[in-house]
mmCIF file of C-alpha atoms in Angstrom:
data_model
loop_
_atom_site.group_PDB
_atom_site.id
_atom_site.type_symbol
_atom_site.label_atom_id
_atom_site.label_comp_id
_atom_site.label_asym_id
_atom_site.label_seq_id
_atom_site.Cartn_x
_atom_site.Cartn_y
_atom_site.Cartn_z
ATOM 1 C CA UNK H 1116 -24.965 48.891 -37.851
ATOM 2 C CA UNK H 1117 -23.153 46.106 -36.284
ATOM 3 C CA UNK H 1118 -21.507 43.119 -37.305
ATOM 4 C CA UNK H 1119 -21.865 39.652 -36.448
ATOM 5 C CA UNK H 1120 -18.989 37.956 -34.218
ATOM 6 C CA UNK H 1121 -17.059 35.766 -36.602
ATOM 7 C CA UNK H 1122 -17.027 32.433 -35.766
ATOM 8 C CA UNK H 1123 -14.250 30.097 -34.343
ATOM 9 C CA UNK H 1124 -12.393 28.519 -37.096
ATOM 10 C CA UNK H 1125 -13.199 24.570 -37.460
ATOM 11 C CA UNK H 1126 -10.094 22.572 -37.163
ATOM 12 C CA UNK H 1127 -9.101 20.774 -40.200
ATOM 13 C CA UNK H 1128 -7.425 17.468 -41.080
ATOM 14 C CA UNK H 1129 -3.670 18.876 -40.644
ATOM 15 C CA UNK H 1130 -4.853 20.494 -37.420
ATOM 16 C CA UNK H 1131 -2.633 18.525 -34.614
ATOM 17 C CA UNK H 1132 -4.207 16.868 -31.485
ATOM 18 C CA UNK H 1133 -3.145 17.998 -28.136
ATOM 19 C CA UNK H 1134 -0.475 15.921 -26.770
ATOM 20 C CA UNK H 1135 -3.146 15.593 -23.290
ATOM 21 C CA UNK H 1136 -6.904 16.919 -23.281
ATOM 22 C CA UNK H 1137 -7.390 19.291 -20.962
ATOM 23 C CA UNK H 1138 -8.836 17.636 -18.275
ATOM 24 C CA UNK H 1139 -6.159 14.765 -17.914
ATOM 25 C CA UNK H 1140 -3.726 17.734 -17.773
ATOM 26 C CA UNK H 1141 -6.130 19.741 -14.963
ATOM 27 C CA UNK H 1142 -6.149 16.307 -12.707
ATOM 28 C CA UNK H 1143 -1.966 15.619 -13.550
ATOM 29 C CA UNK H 1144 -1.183 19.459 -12.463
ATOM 30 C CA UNK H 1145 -4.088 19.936 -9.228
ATOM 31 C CA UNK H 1146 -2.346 16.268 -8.416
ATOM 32 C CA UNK H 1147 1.712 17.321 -8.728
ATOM 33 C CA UNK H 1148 0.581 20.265 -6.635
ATOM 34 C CA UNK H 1149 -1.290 18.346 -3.986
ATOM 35 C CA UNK H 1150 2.033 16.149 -3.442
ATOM 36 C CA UNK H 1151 4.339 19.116 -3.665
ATOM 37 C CA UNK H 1152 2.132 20.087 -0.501
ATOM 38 C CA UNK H 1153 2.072 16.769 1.122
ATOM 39 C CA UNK H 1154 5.950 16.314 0.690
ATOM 40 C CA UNK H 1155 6.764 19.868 1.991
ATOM 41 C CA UNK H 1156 4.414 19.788 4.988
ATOM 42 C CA UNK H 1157 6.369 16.011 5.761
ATOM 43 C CA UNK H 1158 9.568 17.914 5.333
ATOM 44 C CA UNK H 1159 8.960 21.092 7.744
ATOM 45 C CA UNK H 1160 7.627 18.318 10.132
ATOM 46 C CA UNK H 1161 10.311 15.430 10.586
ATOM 47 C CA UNK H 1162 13.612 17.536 8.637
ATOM 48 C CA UNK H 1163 13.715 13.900 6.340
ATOM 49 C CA UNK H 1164 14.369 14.275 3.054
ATOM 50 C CA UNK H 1165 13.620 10.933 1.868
ATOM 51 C CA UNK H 1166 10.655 10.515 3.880
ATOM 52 C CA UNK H 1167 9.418 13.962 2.478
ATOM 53 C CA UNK H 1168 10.021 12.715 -1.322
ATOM 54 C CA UNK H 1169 8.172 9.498 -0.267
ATOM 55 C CA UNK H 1170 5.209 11.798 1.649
ATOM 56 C CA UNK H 1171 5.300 13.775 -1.815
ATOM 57 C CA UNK H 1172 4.592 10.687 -3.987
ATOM 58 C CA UNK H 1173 1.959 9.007 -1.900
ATOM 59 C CA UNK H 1174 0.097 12.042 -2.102
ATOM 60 C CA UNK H 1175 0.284 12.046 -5.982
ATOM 61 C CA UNK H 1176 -0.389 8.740 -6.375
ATOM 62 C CA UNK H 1177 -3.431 9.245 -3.923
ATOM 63 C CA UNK H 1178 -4.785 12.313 -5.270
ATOM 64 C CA UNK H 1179 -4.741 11.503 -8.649
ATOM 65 C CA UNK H 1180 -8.104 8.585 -8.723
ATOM 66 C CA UNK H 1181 -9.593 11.065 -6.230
ATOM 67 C CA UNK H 1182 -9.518 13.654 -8.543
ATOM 68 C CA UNK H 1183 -10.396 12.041 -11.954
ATOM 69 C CA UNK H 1184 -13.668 11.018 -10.039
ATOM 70 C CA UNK H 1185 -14.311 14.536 -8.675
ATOM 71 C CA UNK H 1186 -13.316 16.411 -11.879
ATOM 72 C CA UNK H 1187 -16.269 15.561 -14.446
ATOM 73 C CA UNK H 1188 -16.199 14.834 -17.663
#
């Protein structure tokens, strides 16, 4: 005889909200990476710091309405 799987428990009133749904948090971390590439691959190329910080944060900036509109709901 088996049992049946116990269900999830249902989050109550006092339950807390996460501080950032999931996705937001999925698009915010796939985006921080996709800059951390962009401003690495602009350091190893020109040896400029700054230029690689800037590289870094235009890819961020760009990646980040690209991937809310690829990552669905």
């Amino acid at each position: 005889m088996t049992t049946a799987p116990t269900p999830p428990p249902v989050p109550g009133p006092g339950d807390p909200k996460p501080f950032l749904p999931v996705r937001t948090a999925i698009v915010l971390q796939t985006a921080a990476f996709v800059g951390a590439i962009a401003g690495v691959l602009t350091y190893f190329s020109t040896g400029n710091t700054a230029g690689a910080v800037l590289g870094g944060l235009v890819g961020l900036g760009a990646s980040v309405p690209t991937l809310n509109g690829l990552i669905g709901d």
